[in-house]
Coordinates of C-alpha atoms (C1' of nucleotides) in Angstrom, one line a residue:
Chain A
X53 CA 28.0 61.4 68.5
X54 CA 26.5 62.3 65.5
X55 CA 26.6 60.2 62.2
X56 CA 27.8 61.9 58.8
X57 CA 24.9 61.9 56.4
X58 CA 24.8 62.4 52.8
X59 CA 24.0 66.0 53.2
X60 CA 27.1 66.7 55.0
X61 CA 29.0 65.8 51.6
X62 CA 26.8 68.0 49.6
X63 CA 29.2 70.8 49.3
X64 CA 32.2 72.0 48.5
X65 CA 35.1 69.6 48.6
X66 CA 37.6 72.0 50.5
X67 CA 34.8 72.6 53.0
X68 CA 34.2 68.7 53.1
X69 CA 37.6 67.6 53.4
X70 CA 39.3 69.1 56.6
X71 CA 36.0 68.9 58.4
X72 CA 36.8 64.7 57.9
X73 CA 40.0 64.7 59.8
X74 CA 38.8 63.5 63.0
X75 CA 36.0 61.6 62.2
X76 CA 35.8 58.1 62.8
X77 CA 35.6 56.1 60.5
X78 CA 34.2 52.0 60.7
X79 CA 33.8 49.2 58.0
X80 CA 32.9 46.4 60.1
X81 CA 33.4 47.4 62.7
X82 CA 36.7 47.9 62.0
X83 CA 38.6 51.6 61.4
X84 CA 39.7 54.4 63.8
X85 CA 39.8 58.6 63.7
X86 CA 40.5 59.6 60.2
X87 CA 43.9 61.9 60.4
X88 CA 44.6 62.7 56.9
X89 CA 42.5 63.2 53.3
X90 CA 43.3 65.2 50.2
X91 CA 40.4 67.2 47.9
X92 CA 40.1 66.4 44.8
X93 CA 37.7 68.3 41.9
X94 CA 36.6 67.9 38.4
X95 CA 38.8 71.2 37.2
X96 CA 41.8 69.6 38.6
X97 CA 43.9 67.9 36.8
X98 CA 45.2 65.6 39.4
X99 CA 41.6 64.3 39.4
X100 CA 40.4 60.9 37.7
X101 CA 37.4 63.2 36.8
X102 CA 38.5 65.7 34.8
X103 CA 39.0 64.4 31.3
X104 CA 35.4 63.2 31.9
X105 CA 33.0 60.3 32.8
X106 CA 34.6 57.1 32.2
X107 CA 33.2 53.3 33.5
X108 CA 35.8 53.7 36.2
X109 CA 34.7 56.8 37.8
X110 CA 31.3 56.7 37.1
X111 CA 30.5 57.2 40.7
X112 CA 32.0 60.4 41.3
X113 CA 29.6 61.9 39.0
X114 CA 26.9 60.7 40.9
X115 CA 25.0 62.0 43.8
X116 CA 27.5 62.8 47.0
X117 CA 27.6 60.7 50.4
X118 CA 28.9 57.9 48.2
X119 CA 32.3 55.7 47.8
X120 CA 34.4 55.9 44.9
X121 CA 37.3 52.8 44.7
X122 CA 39.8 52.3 42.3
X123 CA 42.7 50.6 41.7
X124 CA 45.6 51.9 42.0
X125 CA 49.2 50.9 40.4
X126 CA 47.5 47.4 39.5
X127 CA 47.3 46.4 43.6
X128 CA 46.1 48.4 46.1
X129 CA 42.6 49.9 46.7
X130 CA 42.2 53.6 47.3
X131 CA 38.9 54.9 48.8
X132 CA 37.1 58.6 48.1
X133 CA 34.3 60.0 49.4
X134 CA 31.9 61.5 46.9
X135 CA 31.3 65.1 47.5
X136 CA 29.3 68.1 46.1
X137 CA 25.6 67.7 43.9
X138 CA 25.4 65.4 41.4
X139 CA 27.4 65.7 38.4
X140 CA 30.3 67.7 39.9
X141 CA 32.3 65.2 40.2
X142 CA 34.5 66.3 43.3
X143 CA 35.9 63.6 46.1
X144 CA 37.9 63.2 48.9
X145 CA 40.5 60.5 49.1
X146 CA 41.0 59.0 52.5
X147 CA 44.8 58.1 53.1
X148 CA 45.2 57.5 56.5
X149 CA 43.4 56.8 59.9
X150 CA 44.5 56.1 63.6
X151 CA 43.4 52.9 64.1
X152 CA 41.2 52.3 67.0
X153 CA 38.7 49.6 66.7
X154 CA 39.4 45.9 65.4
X155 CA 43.0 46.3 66.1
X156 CA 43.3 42.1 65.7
X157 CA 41.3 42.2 62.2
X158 CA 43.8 45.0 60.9
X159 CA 47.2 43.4 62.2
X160 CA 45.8 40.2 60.6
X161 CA 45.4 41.9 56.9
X162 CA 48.2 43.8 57.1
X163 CA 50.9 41.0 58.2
X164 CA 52.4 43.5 61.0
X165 CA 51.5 44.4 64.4
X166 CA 52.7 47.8 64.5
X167 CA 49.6 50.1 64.5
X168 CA 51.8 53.0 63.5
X169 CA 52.0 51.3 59.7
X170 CA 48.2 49.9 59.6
X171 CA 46.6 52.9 58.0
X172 CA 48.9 55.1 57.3
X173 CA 48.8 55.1 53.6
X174 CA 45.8 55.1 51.1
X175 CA 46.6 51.2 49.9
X176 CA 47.3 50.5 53.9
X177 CA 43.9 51.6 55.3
X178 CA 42.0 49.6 52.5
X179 CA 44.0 46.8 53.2
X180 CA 43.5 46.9 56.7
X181 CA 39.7 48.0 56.6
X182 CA 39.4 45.3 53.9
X183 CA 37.7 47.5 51.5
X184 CA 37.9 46.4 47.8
X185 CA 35.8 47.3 44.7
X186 CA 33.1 45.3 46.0
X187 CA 32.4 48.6 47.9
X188 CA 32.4 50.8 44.9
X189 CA 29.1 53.1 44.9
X190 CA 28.3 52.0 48.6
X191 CA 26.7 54.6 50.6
X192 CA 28.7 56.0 53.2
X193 CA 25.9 56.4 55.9
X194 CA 24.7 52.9 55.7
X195 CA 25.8 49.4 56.9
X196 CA 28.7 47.9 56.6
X197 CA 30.1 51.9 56.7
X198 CA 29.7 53.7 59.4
X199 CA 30.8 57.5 59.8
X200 CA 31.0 59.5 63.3
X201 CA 31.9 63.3 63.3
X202 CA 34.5 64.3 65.4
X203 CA 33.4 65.5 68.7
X204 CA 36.5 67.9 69.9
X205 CA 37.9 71.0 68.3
X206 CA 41.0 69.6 66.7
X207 CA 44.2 71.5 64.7
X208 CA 44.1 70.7 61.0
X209 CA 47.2 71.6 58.8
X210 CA 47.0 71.3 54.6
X211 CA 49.8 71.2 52.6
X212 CA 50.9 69.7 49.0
X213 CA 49.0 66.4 47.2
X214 CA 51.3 63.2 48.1
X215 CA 52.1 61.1 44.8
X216 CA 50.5 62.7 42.4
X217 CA 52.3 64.2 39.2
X218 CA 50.2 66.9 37.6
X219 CA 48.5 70.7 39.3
X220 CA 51.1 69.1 42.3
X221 CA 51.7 72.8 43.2
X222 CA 47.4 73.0 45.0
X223 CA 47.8 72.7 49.1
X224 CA 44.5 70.7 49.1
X225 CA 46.2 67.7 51.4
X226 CA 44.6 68.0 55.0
X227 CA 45.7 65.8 58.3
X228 CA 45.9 66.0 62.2
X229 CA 48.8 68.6 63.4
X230 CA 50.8 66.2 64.9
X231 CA 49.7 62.6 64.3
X232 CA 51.9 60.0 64.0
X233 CA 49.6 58.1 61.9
X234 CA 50.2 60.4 58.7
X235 CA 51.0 58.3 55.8
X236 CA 53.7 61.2 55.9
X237 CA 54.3 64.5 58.0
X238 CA 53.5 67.8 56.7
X239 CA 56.2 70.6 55.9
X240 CA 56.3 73.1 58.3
Chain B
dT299 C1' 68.1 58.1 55.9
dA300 C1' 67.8 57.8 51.0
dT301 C1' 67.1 56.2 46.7
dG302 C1' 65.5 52.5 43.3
dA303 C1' 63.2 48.6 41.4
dG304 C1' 59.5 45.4 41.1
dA305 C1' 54.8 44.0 41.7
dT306 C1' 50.5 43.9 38.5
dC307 C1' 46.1 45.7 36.2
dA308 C1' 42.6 48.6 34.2
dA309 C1' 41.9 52.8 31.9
dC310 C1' 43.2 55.3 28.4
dT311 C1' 45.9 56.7 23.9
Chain C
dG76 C1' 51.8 50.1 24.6
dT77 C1' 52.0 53.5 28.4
dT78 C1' 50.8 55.2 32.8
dG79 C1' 49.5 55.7 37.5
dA80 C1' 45.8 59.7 43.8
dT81 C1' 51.1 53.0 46.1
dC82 C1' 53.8 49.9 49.0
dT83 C1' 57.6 46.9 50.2
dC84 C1' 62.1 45.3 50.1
dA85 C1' 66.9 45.7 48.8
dT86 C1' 71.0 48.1 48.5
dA87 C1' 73.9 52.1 49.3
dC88 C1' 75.7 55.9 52.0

DNA sequence: TATGAGATCAACT
DNA sequence: GTTGATCTCATAC
C-alpha cells in the first residue's frame, strides 16, 4: 500500500480532495479510512486564507504535504491538509474517518464507545486522534502521521460545505457514498 | 426529529 | 467587542 507523499498534495485542491476519501489515515497509530473532506482555496471566501497571511494560517501558505490546525469556536481542533505549491494557499479539511485502528485509544478520548460518533465530525476526529496545535506545520508523510492511499476503486459523492456561512453555495464537500461515518449524509 | 443555548479562545475589526 | 470550517446537552413537538 503505498504512502501519500508530499508530491501527491502538490496540485489542485479539487483534484487533492476526493482522491483522500479512502485513504487511511494514522496518528499514532491511531485513525481509520478517511470518508469525508471539504476543499478549501485562497479565492474562497469560506477559506481562512483569503483575506491573506495571518500568524494563524501561516502554514497554508507554505509548501504542500503539510498540516494546518486551528482552533475552532474556542475548543475543538480542526485539521487540513496543505495542498498546491507554495504560496497558494489551498487545503483540505479532514472531517471525518471510519475508525479502524486504536479503537480503545479513541473510545478513551472521546468518553463513548460508539464508533459511529468517534470521528464523525472535524472536532471529533482530532479529539479522538489526539491531534492539537502541537501538530501545526507537521509533515504529513513522516512520523507520528502516517498516510496510506486507498487501494480499491471506491464511489465518491460532493455536495455543499457543512458550517460554514459565506461562498456556502460551492459543492466542494467530498465523502464515501454510503458511509455511516459521515459527520452528516449528503443530499441526494 | 428538531431547534436552541452554552462552552471558550484567538484572530481580527 | 465580535465572530467562527463545532459539539453536546436540554427542551419541545
Amino acid at each position: 500500500m503505498p504512502r501519500l507523499r508530499k508530491p501527491f498534495f502538490n496540485r489542485s485542491v479539487h483534484e487533492v480532495a476526493p482522491e483522500l476519501i479512502g485513504a487511511r489515515l494514522l496518528f499514532r497509530d491511531v485513525g481509520g479510512v478517511i470518508v469525508e473532506v471539504e476543499a478549501y482555496h485562497h479565492t474562497d471566501p469560506a477559506a481562512h486564507s483569503y483575506g491573506g497571511q495571518t500568524q494563524r494560517n501561516a502554514v497554508m501558505f507554505g509548501p504542500p504535504g503539510y498540516a494546518y490546525v486551528y482552533r475552532s469556536y474556542g475548543i475543538h481542533w480542526c485539521v487540513n491538509f496543505v495542498c498546491e505549491p507554495a504560496g497558494s494557499a489551498s487545503a483540505v479539511l479532514i472531517r471525518a474517518l471510519e475508525p479502524t485502528e486504536g479503537l480503545a485509544a479513541m473510545q478513551r478520548r472521546r468518553h463513548t464507545k460508539d464508533v459511529r460518533f468517534l470521528c464523525s465530525g472535524p472536532g471529533r476526529l482530532t479529539e479522538a486522534l489526539g491531534i492539537t496545535h502541537a501538530q501545526n506545520g507537521c509533515a504529513l508523510d513522516a512520523a507520528p502521521f502516517e498516510l496510506h492511499a486507498r487501494e480499491e476503486a471506491i464511489d465518491v459523492v460532493s455536495g455543499l460545505r457543512i458550517g460554514i456561512t459565506k461562498a456556502v453555495e460551492l459543492p466542494w464537500r467530498y465523502g464515501l457514498r454510503g458511509s455511516r461515518f459521515l459527520s452528516k449524509p449528503f443530499k441526494v
